[in-house]
mmCIF file of C-alpha atoms in Angstrom:
data_model
loop_
_atom_site.group_PDB
_atom_site.id
_atom_site.type_symbol
_atom_site.label_atom_id
_atom_site.label_comp_id
_atom_site.label_asym_id
_atom_site.label_seq_id
_atom_site.Cartn_x
_atom_site.Cartn_y
_atom_site.Cartn_z
ATOM 1 C CA UNK B 1 -14.138 -0.157 8.879
ATOM 2 C CA UNK B 2 -12.283 0.784 5.419
ATOM 3 C CA UNK B 3 -10.543 -1.501 3.194
ATOM 4 C CA UNK B 4 -7.685 -0.701 0.812
ATOM 5 C CA UNK B 5 -8.043 -2.990 -2.254
ATOM 6 C CA UNK B 6 -5.870 -2.900 -5.340
ATOM 7 C CA UNK B 7 -8.581 -4.112 -7.755
ATOM 8 C CA UNK B 8 -6.419 -4.775 -10.979
ATOM 9 C CA UNK B 9 -3.308 -6.966 -10.794
ATOM 10 C CA UNK B 10 -2.005 -9.305 -13.442
ATOM 11 C CA UNK B 11 -0.345 -12.653 -12.365
ATOM 12 C CA UNK B 12 1.757 -15.047 -14.394
ATOM 13 C CA UNK B 13 -1.377 -16.483 -16.028
ATOM 14 C CA UNK B 14 -1.419 -13.527 -18.367
ATOM 15 C CA UNK B 15 0.934 -13.530 -21.283
ATOM 16 C CA UNK B 16 2.847 -10.497 -20.169
ATOM 17 C CA UNK B 17 3.394 -11.054 -16.539
ATOM 18 C CA UNK B 18 5.660 -13.470 -14.213
ATOM 19 C CA UNK B 19 4.319 -12.552 -10.806
ATOM 20 C CA UNK B 20 2.438 -15.675 -9.356
ATOM 21 C CA UNK B 21 -0.853 -15.382 -7.466
ATOM 22 C CA UNK B 22 1.090 -16.315 -4.057
ATOM 23 C CA UNK B 23 3.722 -13.710 -4.574
ATOM 24 C CA UNK B 24 0.931 -11.042 -5.390
ATOM 25 C CA UNK B 25 -0.805 -12.017 -1.947
ATOM 26 C CA UNK B 26 2.630 -11.649 -0.067
ATOM 27 C CA UNK B 27 3.615 -8.553 -1.892
ATOM 28 C CA UNK B 28 0.077 -6.755 -1.401
ATOM 29 C CA UNK B 29 0.075 -7.663 2.367
ATOM 30 C CA UNK B 30 3.558 -6.488 2.967
ATOM 31 C CA UNK B 31 2.433 -3.125 1.199
ATOM 32 C CA UNK B 32 -0.520 -2.669 3.754
ATOM 33 C CA UNK B 33 -3.458 -3.674 1.523
ATOM 34 C CA UNK B 34 -6.501 -5.506 2.839
ATOM 35 C CA UNK B 35 -6.968 -7.335 -0.560
ATOM 36 C CA UNK B 36 -6.458 -7.585 -4.261
ATOM 37 C CA UNK B 37 -8.437 -8.666 -7.226
ATOM 38 C CA UNK B 38 -6.169 -10.731 -9.930
ATOM 39 C CA UNK B 39 -7.505 -9.941 -13.031
ATOM 40 C CA UNK B 40 -5.587 -11.653 -16.017
ATOM 41 C CA UNK B 41 -5.952 -11.226 -19.813
ATOM 42 C CA UNK B 42 -9.075 -12.903 -20.945
ATOM 43 C CA UNK B 43 -8.955 -15.600 -17.979
ATOM 44 C CA UNK B 44 -10.105 -16.082 -14.406
ATOM 45 C CA UNK B 45 -7.649 -18.627 -13.719
ATOM 46 C CA UNK B 46 -5.047 -16.609 -11.849
ATOM 47 C CA UNK B 47 -7.720 -14.951 -9.657
ATOM 48 C CA UNK B 48 -9.157 -18.551 -8.863
ATOM 49 C CA UNK B 49 -5.818 -19.714 -7.952
ATOM 50 C CA UNK B 50 -5.102 -16.768 -5.767
ATOM 51 C CA UNK B 51 -8.632 -17.296 -3.987
ATOM 52 C CA UNK B 52 -7.736 -21.142 -3.638
ATOM 53 C CA UNK B 53 -4.043 -20.394 -2.066
ATOM 54 C CA UNK B 54 -5.224 -17.308 0.171
ATOM 55 C CA UNK B 55 -5.101 -18.694 3.683
ATOM 56 C CA UNK B 56 -5.564 -15.408 5.843
ATOM 57 C CA UNK B 57 -9.070 -14.803 6.408
ATOM 58 C CA UNK B 58 -8.386 -11.079 7.043
ATOM 59 C CA UNK B 59 -6.997 -10.764 3.344
ATOM 60 C CA UNK B 60 -9.391 -10.354 0.462
ATOM 61 C CA UNK B 61 -8.718 -11.924 -2.942
ATOM 62 C CA UNK B 62 -11.154 -11.480 -5.475
ATOM 63 C CA UNK B 63 -11.141 -13.672 -8.668
ATOM 64 C CA UNK B 64 -11.531 -11.285 -11.739
ATOM 65 C CA UNK B 65 -10.578 -11.046 -15.454
ATOM 66 C CA UNK B 66 -9.845 -8.273 -17.797
ATOM 67 C CA UNK B 67 -11.601 -8.800 -21.345
ATOM 68 C CA UNK B 68 -10.660 -6.888 -24.557
ATOM 69 C CA UNK B 69 -13.872 -5.570 -26.128
ATOM 70 C CA UNK B 70 -14.379 -3.161 -29.193
ATOM 71 C CA UNK B 71 -14.931 -0.324 -26.677
ATOM 72 C CA UNK B 72 -11.708 -1.192 -24.586
ATOM 73 C CA UNK B 73 -11.062 -3.442 -21.695
ATOM 74 C CA UNK B 74 -13.862 -4.680 -19.121
ATOM 75 C CA UNK B 75 -12.610 -6.282 -15.896
ATOM 76 C CA UNK B 76 -15.006 -8.547 -14.522
ATOM 77 C CA UNK B 77 -15.077 -8.768 -10.542
ATOM 78 C CA UNK B 78 -16.420 -11.429 -8.550
ATOM 79 C CA UNK B 79 -16.275 -14.257 -11.022
ATOM 80 C CA UNK B 80 -16.810 -17.857 -10.244
ATOM 81 C CA UNK B 81 -15.599 -19.284 -13.533
ATOM 82 C CA UNK B 82 -14.586 -18.254 -17.269
ATOM 83 C CA UNK B 83 -17.286 -16.638 -19.535
ATOM 84 C CA UNK B 84 -18.359 -18.406 -22.765
ATOM 85 C CA UNK B 85 -17.960 -15.471 -25.156
ATOM 86 C CA UNK B 86 -16.283 -15.982 -28.357
ATOM 87 C CA UNK B 87 -14.224 -13.152 -30.203
ATOM 88 C CA UNK B 88 -12.111 -12.608 -33.342
ATOM 89 C CA UNK B 89 -8.410 -14.234 -32.998
ATOM 90 C CA UNK B 90 -5.593 -12.117 -32.008
ATOM 91 C CA UNK B 91 -3.164 -10.841 -34.953
ATOM 92 C CA UNK B 92 0.422 -10.236 -34.416
ATOM 93 C CA UNK B 93 1.274 -9.052 -31.031
ATOM 94 C CA UNK B 94 -2.047 -8.462 -29.562
ATOM 95 C CA UNK B 95 -2.840 -9.871 -26.191
ATOM 96 C CA UNK B 96 -6.218 -11.124 -26.704
ATOM 97 C CA UNK B 97 -9.208 -11.559 -29.004
ATOM 98 C CA UNK B 98 -11.570 -8.737 -29.137
ATOM 99 C CA UNK B 99 -14.981 -9.837 -27.901
ATOM 100 C CA UNK B 100 -18.374 -8.194 -27.921
ATOM 101 C CA UNK B 101 -18.793 -5.573 -25.376
ATOM 102 C CA UNK B 102 -22.353 -6.520 -24.628
ATOM 103 C CA UNK B 103 -21.795 -10.159 -24.302
ATOM 104 C CA UNK B 104 -19.111 -9.643 -22.069
ATOM 105 C CA UNK B 105 -21.166 -7.619 -19.601
ATOM 106 C CA UNK B 106 -23.989 -9.732 -19.896
ATOM 107 C CA UNK B 107 -21.524 -12.893 -18.937
ATOM 108 C CA UNK B 108 -20.111 -11.094 -16.142
ATOM 109 C CA UNK B 109 -23.654 -10.109 -14.565
ATOM 110 C CA UNK B 110 -24.868 -13.785 -15.148
ATOM 111 C CA UNK B 111 -22.178 -14.720 -12.513
ATOM 112 C CA UNK B 112 -23.138 -12.185 -10.164
ATOM 113 C CA UNK B 113 -20.069 -10.113 -10.925
ATOM 114 C CA UNK B 114 -19.347 -6.361 -11.447
ATOM 115 C CA UNK B 115 -18.354 -5.072 -14.832
ATOM 116 C CA UNK B 116 -15.785 -2.310 -14.690
ATOM 117 C CA UNK B 117 -14.570 -0.156 -17.564
ATOM 118 C CA UNK B 118 -10.681 -0.409 -17.039
ATOM 119 C CA UNK B 119 -8.628 2.538 -17.962
ATOM 120 C CA UNK B 120 -11.140 3.843 -20.578
ATOM 121 C CA UNK B 121 -9.156 6.799 -21.991
ATOM 122 C CA UNK B 122 -5.668 5.396 -22.064
ATOM 123 C CA UNK B 123 -6.006 5.227 -25.880
ATOM 124 C CA UNK B 124 -8.948 7.104 -26.658
ATOM 125 C CA UNK B 125 -10.634 10.481 -25.876
ATOM 126 C CA UNK B 126 -14.389 9.736 -26.050
ATOM 127 C CA UNK B 127 -16.734 6.727 -25.636
ATOM 128 C CA UNK B 128 -20.347 6.010 -26.867
ATOM 129 C CA UNK B 129 -22.742 6.714 -24.171
ATOM 130 C CA UNK B 130 -24.422 3.578 -24.300
ATOM 131 C CA UNK B 131 -21.217 1.636 -22.742
ATOM 132 C CA UNK B 132 -21.722 3.690 -19.686
ATOM 133 C CA UNK B 133 -25.651 4.121 -19.096
ATOM 134 C CA UNK B 134 -27.368 1.784 -21.887
ATOM 135 C CA UNK B 135 -29.401 -1.242 -21.073
ATOM 136 C CA UNK B 136 -26.205 -3.413 -21.008
ATOM 137 C CA UNK B 137 -23.366 -1.126 -19.538
ATOM 138 C CA UNK B 138 -20.778 -1.274 -17.039
ATOM 139 C CA UNK B 139 -21.453 -0.765 -13.174
ATOM 140 C CA UNK B 140 -17.874 1.206 -12.638
ATOM 141 C CA UNK B 141 -15.290 2.812 -14.005
ATOM 142 C CA UNK B 142 -11.683 2.603 -13.381
ATOM 143 C CA UNK B 143 -11.096 6.273 -12.000
ATOM 144 C CA UNK B 144 -7.487 5.736 -11.334
ATOM 145 C CA UNK B 145 -5.186 3.398 -13.098
ATOM 146 C CA UNK B 146 -1.476 3.519 -12.571
ATOM 147 C CA UNK B 147 -0.626 2.857 -16.020
ATOM 148 C CA UNK B 148 -3.204 4.679 -17.728
ATOM 149 C CA UNK B 149 -1.210 7.802 -18.485
ATOM 150 C CA UNK B 150 1.997 5.818 -19.741
ATOM 151 C CA UNK B 151 0.359 5.544 -23.570
ATOM 152 C CA UNK B 152 -1.086 8.076 -25.732
ATOM 153 C CA UNK B 153 -3.059 9.973 -23.135
ATOM 154 C CA UNK B 154 -1.299 11.502 -20.227
ATOM 155 C CA UNK B 155 -4.708 12.905 -18.757
ATOM 156 C CA UNK B 156 -6.173 9.322 -18.941
ATOM 157 C CA UNK B 157 -7.123 9.270 -15.167
ATOM 158 C CA UNK B 158 -8.505 12.817 -15.250
ATOM 159 C CA UNK B 159 -10.632 11.921 -18.273
ATOM 160 C CA UNK B 160 -11.948 8.689 -16.326
ATOM 161 C CA UNK B 161 -12.654 10.699 -13.024
ATOM 162 C CA UNK B 162 -14.657 13.119 -14.912
ATOM 163 C CA UNK B 163 -16.609 10.417 -16.846
ATOM 164 C CA UNK B 164 -17.356 8.468 -13.673
ATOM 165 C CA UNK B 165 -18.875 11.869 -12.102
ATOM 166 C CA UNK B 166 -20.816 12.599 -15.498
ATOM 167 C CA UNK B 167 -22.570 9.268 -15.540
ATOM 168 C CA UNK B 168 -22.814 8.869 -11.644
ATOM 169 C CA UNK B 169 -20.701 5.609 -11.912
ATOM 170 C CA UNK B 170 -18.484 4.399 -9.052
ATOM 171 C CA UNK B 171 -14.752 5.228 -9.603
ATOM 172 C CA UNK B 172 -12.573 2.127 -8.806
ATOM 173 C CA UNK B 173 -8.410 2.308 -8.460
ATOM 174 C CA UNK B 174 -6.195 -0.475 -9.522
ATOM 175 C CA UNK B 175 -2.529 -0.549 -10.334
ATOM 176 C CA UNK B 176 -2.877 -2.640 -13.596
ATOM 177 C CA UNK B 177 0.499 -4.325 -12.252
ATOM 178 C CA UNK B 178 2.307 -6.568 -14.268
ATOM 179 C CA UNK B 179 5.408 -6.165 -12.473
ATOM 180 C CA UNK B 180 5.871 -7.035 -8.694
ATOM 181 C CA UNK B 181 6.704 -3.556 -7.854
ATOM 182 C CA UNK B 182 3.796 -2.018 -9.286
ATOM 183 C CA UNK B 183 1.210 -3.843 -7.025
ATOM 184 C CA UNK B 184 -0.628 -1.149 -4.622
ATOM 185 C CA UNK B 185 0.345 1.698 -6.900
ATOM 186 C CA UNK B 186 -3.235 2.439 -7.004
ATOM 187 C CA UNK B 187 -6.027 1.114 -4.940
ATOM 188 C CA UNK B 188 -9.734 1.509 -4.106
ATOM 189 C CA UNK B 189 -10.756 2.572 -0.506
ATOM 190 C CA UNK B 190 -13.899 0.767 0.398
ATOM 191 C CA UNK B 191 -16.383 2.294 3.181
ATOM 192 C CA UNK B 192 -17.528 -0.805 5.345
ATOM 193 C CA UNK B 193 -18.819 1.484 8.071
ATOM 194 C CA UNK B 194 -20.467 -0.417 11.004
ATOM 195 C CA UNK B 195 -18.644 -3.570 10.024
ATOM 196 C CA UNK B 196 -15.574 -4.653 11.943
ATOM 197 C CA UNK B 197 -13.013 -7.500 10.738
ATOM 198 C CA UNK B 198 -14.247 -10.050 13.424
ATOM 199 C CA UNK B 199 -17.926 -9.777 12.096
ATOM 200 C CA UNK B 200 -17.297 -11.292 8.706
ATOM 201 C CA UNK B 201 -15.715 -14.264 6.901
ATOM 202 C CA UNK B 202 -14.287 -14.372 3.490
ATOM 203 C CA UNK B 203 -17.500 -15.142 1.709
ATOM 204 C CA UNK B 204 -19.229 -12.399 3.520
ATOM 205 C CA UNK B 205 -16.391 -9.874 2.512
ATOM 206 C CA UNK B 206 -16.989 -10.526 -1.012
ATOM 207 C CA UNK B 207 -20.585 -9.628 -0.782
ATOM 208 C CA UNK B 208 -19.976 -6.548 1.549
ATOM 209 C CA UNK B 209 -17.310 -5.367 -0.958
ATOM 210 C CA UNK B 210 -19.509 -5.884 -4.014
ATOM 211 C CA UNK B 211 -22.428 -4.074 -2.224
ATOM 212 C CA UNK B 212 -20.295 -1.126 -1.430
ATOM 213 C CA UNK B 213 -18.822 -0.852 -4.926
ATOM 214 C CA UNK B 214 -22.450 -0.861 -6.591
ATOM 215 C CA UNK B 215 -23.543 1.878 -3.963
ATOM 216 C CA UNK B 216 -20.650 3.851 -4.656
ATOM 217 C CA UNK B 217 -18.975 3.933 -1.088
ATOM 218 C CA UNK B 218 -15.620 4.010 -2.634
ATOM 219 C CA UNK B 219 -12.920 6.186 -3.530
ATOM 220 C CA UNK B 220 -9.762 5.762 -5.711
ATOM 221 C CA UNK B 221 -6.055 7.073 -5.077
ATOM 222 C CA UNK B 222 -2.952 6.105 -6.437
ATOM 223 C CA UNK B 223 0.384 7.218 -8.210
ATOM 224 C CA UNK B 224 1.011 6.871 -11.768
ATOM 225 C CA UNK B 225 3.968 4.450 -12.760
ATOM 226 C CA UNK B 226 6.793 5.195 -15.206
ATOM 227 C CA UNK B 227 6.284 4.825 -18.874
ATOM 228 C CA UNK B 228 9.293 2.449 -18.961
ATOM 229 C CA UNK B 229 6.717 -0.368 -17.904
ATOM 230 C CA UNK B 230 5.084 -0.572 -21.261
ATOM 231 C CA UNK B 231 8.187 -1.773 -23.014
ATOM 232 C CA UNK B 232 9.328 -3.832 -19.994
ATOM 233 C CA UNK B 233 5.936 -5.696 -19.982
ATOM 234 C CA UNK B 234 6.476 -6.177 -23.911
ATOM 235 C CA UNK B 235 9.823 -7.724 -22.973
ATOM 236 C CA UNK B 236 8.178 -10.071 -20.620
ATOM 237 C CA UNK B 237 5.567 -11.232 -23.109
ATOM 238 C CA UNK B 238 8.367 -12.011 -25.849
ATOM 239 C CA UNK B 239 10.421 -13.764 -23.041
ATOM 240 C CA UNK B 240 7.421 -16.102 -22.213
ATOM 241 C CA UNK B 241 6.766 -16.431 -25.960
ATOM 242 C CA UNK B 242 10.549 -17.456 -26.477
ATOM 243 C CA UNK B 243 10.456 -14.772 -29.516
ATOM 244 C CA UNK B 244 13.373 -12.262 -28.984
ATOM 245 C CA UNK B 245 13.600 -10.366 -32.285
ATOM 246 C CA UNK B 246 12.181 -7.295 -30.788
ATOM 247 C CA UNK B 247 14.654 -7.312 -27.615
ATOM 248 C CA UNK B 248 17.099 -4.784 -29.026
ATOM 249 C CA UNK B 249 14.258 -2.443 -29.765
ATOM 250 C CA UNK B 250 12.494 -2.806 -26.458
ATOM 251 C CA UNK B 251 15.523 -2.434 -24.516
ATOM 252 C CA UNK B 252 16.231 0.785 -26.384
ATOM 253 C CA UNK B 253 12.660 2.022 -25.467
ATOM 254 C CA UNK B 254 13.473 1.102 -21.792
ATOM 255 C CA UNK B 255 16.512 3.231 -21.719
ATOM 256 C CA UNK B 256 14.938 6.026 -23.692
ATOM 257 C CA UNK B 257 11.938 6.054 -21.077
ATOM 258 C CA UNK B 258 14.148 6.077 -18.287
ATOM 259 C CA UNK B 259 15.789 9.187 -19.673
ATOM 260 C CA UNK B 260 12.566 10.937 -19.737
ATOM 261 C CA UNK B 261 10.766 12.668 -16.893
ATOM 262 C CA UNK B 262 10.454 10.175 -13.875
ATOM 263 C CA UNK B 263 7.259 11.810 -11.984
ATOM 264 C CA UNK B 264 3.729 11.015 -12.717
ATOM 265 C CA UNK B 265 0.544 12.370 -11.250
ATOM 266 C CA UNK B 266 -0.778 11.319 -7.957
ATOM 267 C CA UNK B 267 -4.131 11.251 -6.244
ATOM 268 C CA UNK B 268 -3.186 11.119 -2.328
ATOM 269 C CA UNK B 269 -5.761 9.688 0.154
#
């Protein structure tokens, strides 16, 4: 059996998304996915809410969270609760405080979770080796993120794929969806050869998927999304904060983005 899982989706528990966990599950099923990881900014509340409301034993909801560290974002998969790590307070329009990388990874592992370096080259060209292979390092890399190429590095996914090969780390796929139509634009194909749906319960499915990820029995696929999603997401964030001073600027950015090239890179299954 092979499962198609979008392992990076934001819900309304993030400051820049309006999509509820219930909507995520419904839309993901409609798009033919077998499961999702709901990973909100610095909180697992959305993932836990999605896990609780999911009534379909054949659909997998993985509680997760995306943490901002000094070396970029780290997604913790298979979390059971919030991690107790303190960071610097955010300034201006940053989404969340910067947390110490090693403490975040250790806290994820303490819960039996999997630490994934999300869109590692979205805004940078290199990373310290210890982040990928040190005593306290990630378990996997996001090899395809639908939003990764929308910012400063259009080759971010190619860099990430090469990085996963060089460090022999599993490459996962996630849409990084903040808007409903982004769900499923990237996903991870998990190989559970020898297992059939009727053989497993929800708890077993989490264990099997986690084991498959750690053993590298995964492939990532997807399509890059349009760069207009960046100002659109900022617009959502300001709307939720009830601050509207940037609205004309953001609307202009959306229009300019839509006037640009529409087609992004694709990695097909």
